[in-house]
Amino acid sequence: MTKPRIPTSSPLKLLQSTIPSRNIHPSTLRAYHSYEHSPPTPFPPTQNAILSASLAHVPTHGFTTTALRLGAQDAGYPAVSTNLFPRGAFDLVNYHLVTQRLGLRDRVQFPGSEEGGSGVGDGIGGRRLGVGAKVKILILERLWGNKAVMHRWQEALALMALPPHVRPSLTELSLLSDELWFLAGDTSVDTSWYTKRASLAAVYVSAELFMTQDSSRGFVETERFLERSLGDLRGVGTGLGSVGEWVSFTGRGVVNGLRSSG
């Protein structure tokens, strides 16, 4: 089978295009986040019902049109309803990515966050947690959201690596990175806002790829790998020195990671 053609666009430009423009101040973007109101459901009711039901078939049938067809039937719709998903199985992958991201705020809550505070220094079980510790907890929770489909995740990565799907995949990755920092209580509004989101996206992708090969019980090696990756950032939440060189490197890493199974 011929491997999908990989676009020749610069990986760094693709990654940068998913991060909000510098003409938009980070504090303006942060106003869209709220603990008082749940984010709107990004899928119409019919599509949401079919896609939700389809996820139950992914462990057996993978991220495929077969899973979509079975999900439509389970939701009470005719098989032809899969025509609602022009991108085919990728729409199922995207649904998993989006719902897992949006579900983080309900699955992980730090004391004080509900009031809209930064949450820095809030604790769990009597322990005081900084932003970096919260980021780790949130990344692990997101990774654990893949457990049920991890044996099928290479299929998802291959779909994300197809040329038409690279940009929306990176866009969703940038949204996840922003959500992780926000839920961790990051309140920075300087130029490091952009660098930290690119860095965290790269860390997440590398951990996710590692997890696909992790055969340790409870994915304990993935957790250790994540700890090392976060440590390599030399202080999560503080920015980096050689920004240009680092972003160029991680930009390639993110895109190559998404394509690795293509």
Coordinates of C-alpha atoms in Angstrom, one line a residue:
M1 CA 0.0 0.0 0.0
T2 CA 1.4 3.4 -1.0
K3 CA 2.2 5.7 2.0
P4 CA 0.2 8.9 2.1
R5 CA 2.0 11.9 0.6
I6 CA 3.3 14.2 3.2
P7 CA 2.9 17.9 2.5
T8 CA 6.0 19.9 1.9
S9 CA 4.9 22.9 4.0
S10 CA 7.2 23.9 6.8
P11 CA 6.3 22.0 10.0
L12 CA 7.1 25.1 12.0
K13 CA 4.7 27.2 9.9
L14 CA 2.0 24.6 10.3
L15 CA 2.4 24.6 14.1
Q16 CA 2.6 28.4 14.3
S17 CA -0.6 28.7 12.2
T18 CA -2.5 26.9 14.9
I19 CA -1.4 29.3 17.7
P20 CA -3.4 32.5 18.0
S21 CA -2.0 35.5 16.2
R22 CA 0.3 37.8 18.2
N23 CA -2.1 40.6 17.2
I24 CA -4.5 39.1 19.7
H25 CA -3.5 39.6 23.3
P26 CA -3.4 36.4 25.4
S27 CA -5.5 38.0 28.1
T28 CA -8.3 38.5 25.5
L29 CA -8.2 34.8 24.6
R30 CA -8.3 33.8 28.2
A31 CA -11.6 35.5 28.7
Y32 CA -13.3 32.8 26.7
H33 CA -12.5 30.3 29.5
S34 CA -14.9 30.0 32.3
Y35 CA -15.5 27.7 35.2
E36 CA -19.0 28.9 35.7
H37 CA -20.2 27.9 32.2
S38 CA -19.5 24.7 30.4
P39 CA -18.2 25.1 26.9
P40 CA -20.8 24.7 24.2
T41 CA -21.1 21.3 22.5
P42 CA -19.2 21.7 19.2
F43 CA -21.2 18.9 17.5
P44 CA -24.9 19.0 16.4
P45 CA -27.2 16.6 18.3
T46 CA -27.4 14.0 15.6
Q47 CA -23.7 13.9 14.9
N48 CA -23.0 13.9 18.6
A49 CA -25.3 10.9 19.2
I50 CA -23.7 8.9 16.3
L51 CA -20.1 9.7 17.2
S52 CA -20.6 9.0 20.8
A53 CA -22.1 5.6 20.1
S54 CA -19.4 4.9 17.5
L55 CA -16.6 5.2 20.1
A56 CA -17.9 2.1 21.8
H57 CA -17.0 0.2 18.7
V58 CA -13.5 1.5 18.3
P59 CA -11.8 -1.0 20.6
T60 CA -13.1 -3.8 18.3
H61 CA -13.3 -2.2 14.8
G62 CA -10.8 0.6 15.2
F63 CA -11.2 4.2 13.9
T64 CA -13.1 3.1 10.8
T65 CA -16.2 3.7 8.8
T66 CA -17.4 0.4 10.2
A67 CA -17.4 1.8 13.7
L68 CA -19.3 4.8 12.4
R69 CA -21.9 2.7 10.7
L70 CA -22.4 0.6 13.8
G71 CA -22.6 3.7 15.9
A72 CA -25.3 5.1 13.7
Q73 CA -27.4 2.0 14.1
D74 CA -26.9 2.0 17.8
A75 CA -28.1 5.6 18.0
G76 CA -31.2 4.7 16.0
Y77 CA -30.1 6.2 12.6
P78 CA -29.8 4.4 9.2
A79 CA -26.4 3.5 8.1
V80 CA -26.6 6.2 5.4
S81 CA -26.3 8.7 8.2
T82 CA -22.5 8.3 8.0
N83 CA -22.7 10.7 5.1
L84 CA -22.9 13.4 7.8
F85 CA -19.2 12.8 8.2
P86 CA -17.4 13.9 5.0
R87 CA -14.0 13.2 6.5
G88 CA -15.0 9.6 7.3
A89 CA -13.1 7.9 10.1
F90 CA -11.1 11.1 10.9
D91 CA -14.3 12.7 12.1
L92 CA -14.4 9.9 14.8
V93 CA -10.8 10.6 15.7
N94 CA -11.5 14.3 16.0
Y95 CA -14.6 13.7 18.1
H96 CA -12.4 11.6 20.6
L97 CA -9.8 14.4 20.7
V98 CA -12.3 17.2 21.3
T99 CA -14.5 15.4 23.9
Q100 CA -11.4 14.3 25.8
R101 CA -10.1 17.9 25.9
L102 CA -13.4 19.4 26.9
G103 CA -13.9 16.7 29.6
L104 CA -10.7 17.6 31.4
R105 CA -12.3 20.4 33.4
D106 CA -14.8 18.0 34.8
R107 CA -12.4 15.1 35.5
V108 CA -9.6 17.2 37.1
Q109 CA -10.5 20.1 39.4
F110 CA -8.1 21.9 41.7
P111 CA -9.4 23.6 44.9
G112 CA -10.0 27.3 44.2
S113 CA -10.4 26.9 40.4
E114 CA -14.1 27.0 40.6
E115 CA -13.9 30.6 41.8
G116 CA -11.9 31.6 38.7
G117 CA -8.7 32.0 40.6
S118 CA -5.3 31.1 39.2
G119 CA -5.2 28.1 41.5
V120 CA -1.4 28.4 41.9
G121 CA -0.5 26.8 45.2
D122 CA -3.8 25.0 45.6
G123 CA -3.5 21.5 47.0
I124 CA -4.9 18.0 46.8
G125 CA -4.8 15.9 49.9
G126 CA -3.0 18.5 51.8
R127 CA -0.2 18.9 49.2
R128 CA 0.4 22.3 47.7
L129 CA 0.7 22.2 43.9
G130 CA 2.4 24.6 41.6
V131 CA 1.5 25.1 38.0
G132 CA 4.0 22.5 36.8
A133 CA 2.7 19.8 39.1
K134 CA -0.9 20.5 37.9
V135 CA 0.2 20.4 34.2
K136 CA 1.6 16.9 34.8
I137 CA -1.6 15.7 36.5
L138 CA -3.7 17.1 33.6
I139 CA -1.5 15.6 30.9
L140 CA -1.7 12.2 32.6
E141 CA -5.4 12.5 32.8
R142 CA -5.6 13.3 29.1
L143 CA -3.3 10.4 28.3
W144 CA -5.4 8.0 30.4
G145 CA -8.3 9.0 28.3
N146 CA -6.7 7.0 25.5
K147 CA -6.4 3.8 27.4
A148 CA -9.5 2.1 26.0
V149 CA -8.4 2.8 22.4
M150 CA -4.6 2.7 22.8
H151 CA -4.3 -0.5 20.9
R152 CA -6.0 1.4 18.0
W153 CA -4.2 4.7 18.4
Q154 CA -1.7 4.0 15.7
E155 CA -4.7 4.0 13.3
A156 CA -5.7 7.4 14.7
L157 CA -2.2 8.8 14.2
A158 CA -2.1 7.6 10.6
L159 CA -5.4 9.3 9.9
M160 CA -4.2 12.5 11.5
A161 CA -1.0 12.4 9.3
L162 CA -3.0 12.4 6.1
P163 CA -2.4 15.7 4.3
P164 CA -6.0 17.0 4.6
H165 CA -6.0 16.2 8.3
V166 CA -2.7 17.6 9.5
R167 CA -3.8 21.2 10.0
P168 CA -7.1 20.3 11.9
S169 CA -5.1 17.9 14.0
L170 CA -2.5 20.5 14.9
T171 CA -5.3 23.0 15.6
E172 CA -6.8 20.6 18.1
L173 CA -3.4 20.0 19.6
S174 CA -2.9 23.7 20.2
L175 CA -6.4 24.0 21.8
L176 CA -5.4 21.1 24.1
S177 CA -2.2 22.8 25.1
D178 CA -4.0 26.0 25.9
E179 CA -6.6 24.2 27.9
L180 CA -3.9 22.4 29.9
W181 CA -2.2 25.7 30.8
F182 CA -5.4 27.4 31.7
L183 CA -6.7 24.6 33.9
A184 CA -3.3 24.5 35.6
G185 CA -3.8 28.1 36.6
D186 CA -1.3 29.8 34.2
T187 CA -2.0 33.5 34.1
S188 CA 1.0 34.7 32.1
V189 CA 0.2 37.2 29.3
D190 CA 3.7 38.0 28.1
T191 CA 5.5 36.5 25.1
S192 CA 6.2 33.3 26.9
W193 CA 2.5 32.5 26.4
Y194 CA 3.1 31.4 22.9
T195 CA 6.4 29.5 23.6
K196 CA 4.9 27.5 26.5
R197 CA 2.0 26.3 24.4
A198 CA 4.3 25.1 21.6
S199 CA 6.5 23.4 24.2
L200 CA 3.6 21.7 26.0
A201 CA 2.2 20.5 22.6
A202 CA 5.5 18.8 21.8
V203 CA 5.7 17.2 25.3
Y204 CA 2.2 15.8 25.0
V205 CA 2.8 14.4 21.5
S206 CA 6.0 12.7 22.5
A207 CA 4.3 11.2 25.6
E208 CA 1.4 10.0 23.5
L209 CA 3.6 8.3 21.0
F210 CA 5.6 6.7 23.8
M211 CA 2.4 5.4 25.3
T212 CA 1.6 3.5 22.0
Q213 CA 4.7 1.4 22.6
D214 CA 4.4 1.1 26.4
S215 CA 3.7 -2.4 27.6
S216 CA 4.4 -1.7 31.3
R217 CA 1.6 -2.4 33.8
G218 CA -0.6 0.7 34.2
F219 CA 1.5 2.6 31.7
V220 CA 3.9 3.4 34.5
E221 CA 6.8 3.9 32.0
T222 CA 4.7 6.5 30.2
E223 CA 4.4 8.5 33.4
R224 CA 8.1 8.3 34.0
F225 CA 8.8 9.4 30.4
L226 CA 6.5 12.3 30.9
E227 CA 8.3 13.3 34.1
R228 CA 11.6 13.3 32.2
S229 CA 10.2 15.3 29.3
L230 CA 8.8 18.0 31.6
G231 CA 12.1 18.1 33.4
D232 CA 13.9 18.7 30.1
L233 CA 11.9 21.9 29.7
R234 CA 14.1 23.3 32.6
G235 CA 11.1 24.7 34.5
V236 CA 7.6 24.4 33.1
G237 CA 5.9 27.7 33.0
T238 CA 9.1 29.8 33.0
G239 CA 9.8 30.0 29.3
L240 CA 12.9 29.0 27.5
G241 CA 16.2 30.6 26.5
S242 CA 16.8 30.0 22.8
V243 CA 13.2 30.4 21.8
G244 CA 13.7 30.5 18.0
E245 CA 15.9 27.4 17.9
W246 CA 13.7 25.5 20.4
V247 CA 10.4 26.2 18.6
S248 CA 11.9 25.2 15.3
F249 CA 13.0 21.9 16.8
T250 CA 9.7 21.1 18.6
G251 CA 7.7 22.2 15.6
R252 CA 9.3 19.5 13.5
G253 CA 8.9 17.1 16.4
V254 CA 5.1 17.7 16.7
V255 CA 4.4 17.3 13.0
N256 CA 6.8 14.3 12.6
G257 CA 5.1 12.7 15.6
L258 CA 1.7 13.0 14.0
R259 CA 3.0 11.5 10.8
S260 CA 5.1 8.8 12.3
S261 CA 2.5 6.1 11.7
G262 CA 1.7 7.3 8.2

